[in-house]
């Protein structure tokens, strides 16, 4: 979603802003722009639709004498189509602004301002916010107080980067719900939606909290709370390095991130398997029901978690998509543990669900990748996946690392129900995960062959039962988001209740059967589709491998316990999606219409 960068220092502002915007590209956007102070003290704006490279071209062609202070933005359209007028920054009177989030009551504010004679040019809520700040500024000349007063009037979520025409040295920022971070260095300071945008300049940063307001200049950063008190905030040091944001020889970030999975998962099990100090003093045995809440792939990781908690720990679990959970009647008792799963730690619906659960007295445990993100600051317990930055919009190592943490937790809670043999087997597999996944990565030619067999089709089905079905859900989402093929995941036994009418000659079916107890049942369902002409890609493990005339292509993966099987299967599915999208010549790292960090409802 939208990305914000701001700079106050001594370097040429356009260079810093463009390099920052390039780092924010992965969040998803459809237009971009800059507002900056020129050497002769004018405020200039340059915007363009499409890639940052187009904005850069425009900047390079201009004859402007760029100064050293400015703000930049990548916009992911919410209010109004992606065009130059709707692109940020927006200007009204003396104020220029970039915004991430949504001002929900912008229509009322717009009408109020229109009745006072203000004219609007774009369809955006941001221009309205800008005009409102400018309106307040006519009577309140203290800039921080002016922004505070305006924000009291806004409903919704926002991170703002603001410059005033009559303060050529400073950027003003504030946030509510949407992320905003301040990068600290000598003689120059930065603001951004995430640390990636300024990591090549500094690793020091301050996390701005909700309803805090900052004035950022080259030599000072002043942060105030809602009452106007000056705050002394902690300076953090980023652990992620700038090179982690490079492709390092891989053709796409997605491929690089898939290849990082063996090590990421090894590190997770090394870190968490025998050391439960991450749970602080929480005794998991007091919970007799669990709610897992997340969006998209993170929710699919939750489905694997549900299977494990229910099967091995005998605890009832519900899994909800956060946008539904936040508005339903959540039945929470003091024995309910709410597990929030989020790679970014900023997903708006997931954050809202967390707040609802906490307000009802639940203990909230969050599984998150991005350090210091909003969800980590609000949950009772945080378990980091430490997967490193994930740049490709489609999550890969984000998903498998979430599953690995859920598997570790489920194992921890299930210990008393498992035999010594079972425990040893799981531990030995967890310790061997790097080798298992490296072996899965060796089968590239098989994934490419599968991709070649399906890439010309427009519709495809994934089928499986039990835990295999949750892998189908993730495989199907991965395929549709990056290859734009229509794909649906079905419980194998459910197909005959309607959807089987869509199976015709050569309809591709990816059938997953890795679960011993359900294997025969799944094979029967596969045969039902084969009898109707389906082109079947059969995925199983070495233990269950069998031959027969019910498949066209067979993929055999290493056998694992339920705790880990989805890690190898989904890694294979990620690669099948990757090579299918490549055959279809799609923009793999930045699929159309998608954003990495979904910070609006
Ligand atoms: C799919 C994908 C999304 C995210 C979802 C939640 O590849 O990346 O479905 O899983 O938007 O995002 P986080 O985990 O950041 O809360």
Coordinates of C-alpha atoms and ligand atoms in Angstrom, one line a residue, residues 295-298 341-347 350 390 393-395 402 474 477-478 481 595-598, ligand 1:
X295 CA -5.7 -12.5 6.5
X296 CA -4.8 -14.2 3.3
X297 CA -1.8 -16.5 3.5
X298 CA -1.4 -15.8 7.2
X341 CA -0.7 -14.0 12.6
X342 CA 0.8 -11.3 10.4
X343 CA 4.0 -11.0 8.4
X344 CA 3.9 -7.2 8.2
X345 CA 2.4 -6.6 11.6
X346 CA 0.5 -3.7 10.1
X347 CA -2.5 -5.3 8.3
X350 CA -5.8 -7.9 11.7
X390 CA 10.0 -10.0 2.4
X393 CA 4.2 -9.1 -2.8
X394 CA 3.2 -12.8 -2.7
X395 CA 4.4 -14.2 0.6
X402 CA 4.3 -18.7 10.4
X474 CA -2.4 -21.6 0.1
X477 CA -4.0 -18.3 -3.6
X478 CA -0.4 -18.3 -4.6
X481 CA -2.3 -13.9 -7.2
X595 CA -0.2 -4.4 -2.2
X596 CA 2.3 -5.9 0.3
X597 CA 1.2 -4.3 3.4
X598 CA -2.6 -3.8 3.5
Ligands
LIG1 C1 -0.6 -13.6 -0.2 C2 -0.3 -12.5 0.8 C3 -1.4 -12.0 1.6 C4 -1.0 -11.7 3.0 C5 -2.1 -11.0 3.8 C6 -1.8 -10.8 5.2 O1 0.6 -14.0 -0.8 O2 0.8 -12.1 1.0 O3 -2.6 -12.8 1.5 O4 -0.7 -13.0 3.6 O5 -2.3 -9.7 3.2 O6 -0.6 -10.0 5.4 P1 0.2 -10.0 6.7 O7 0.7 -11.3 7.0 O8 1.2 -9.0 6.5 O9 -0.8 -9.6 7.8

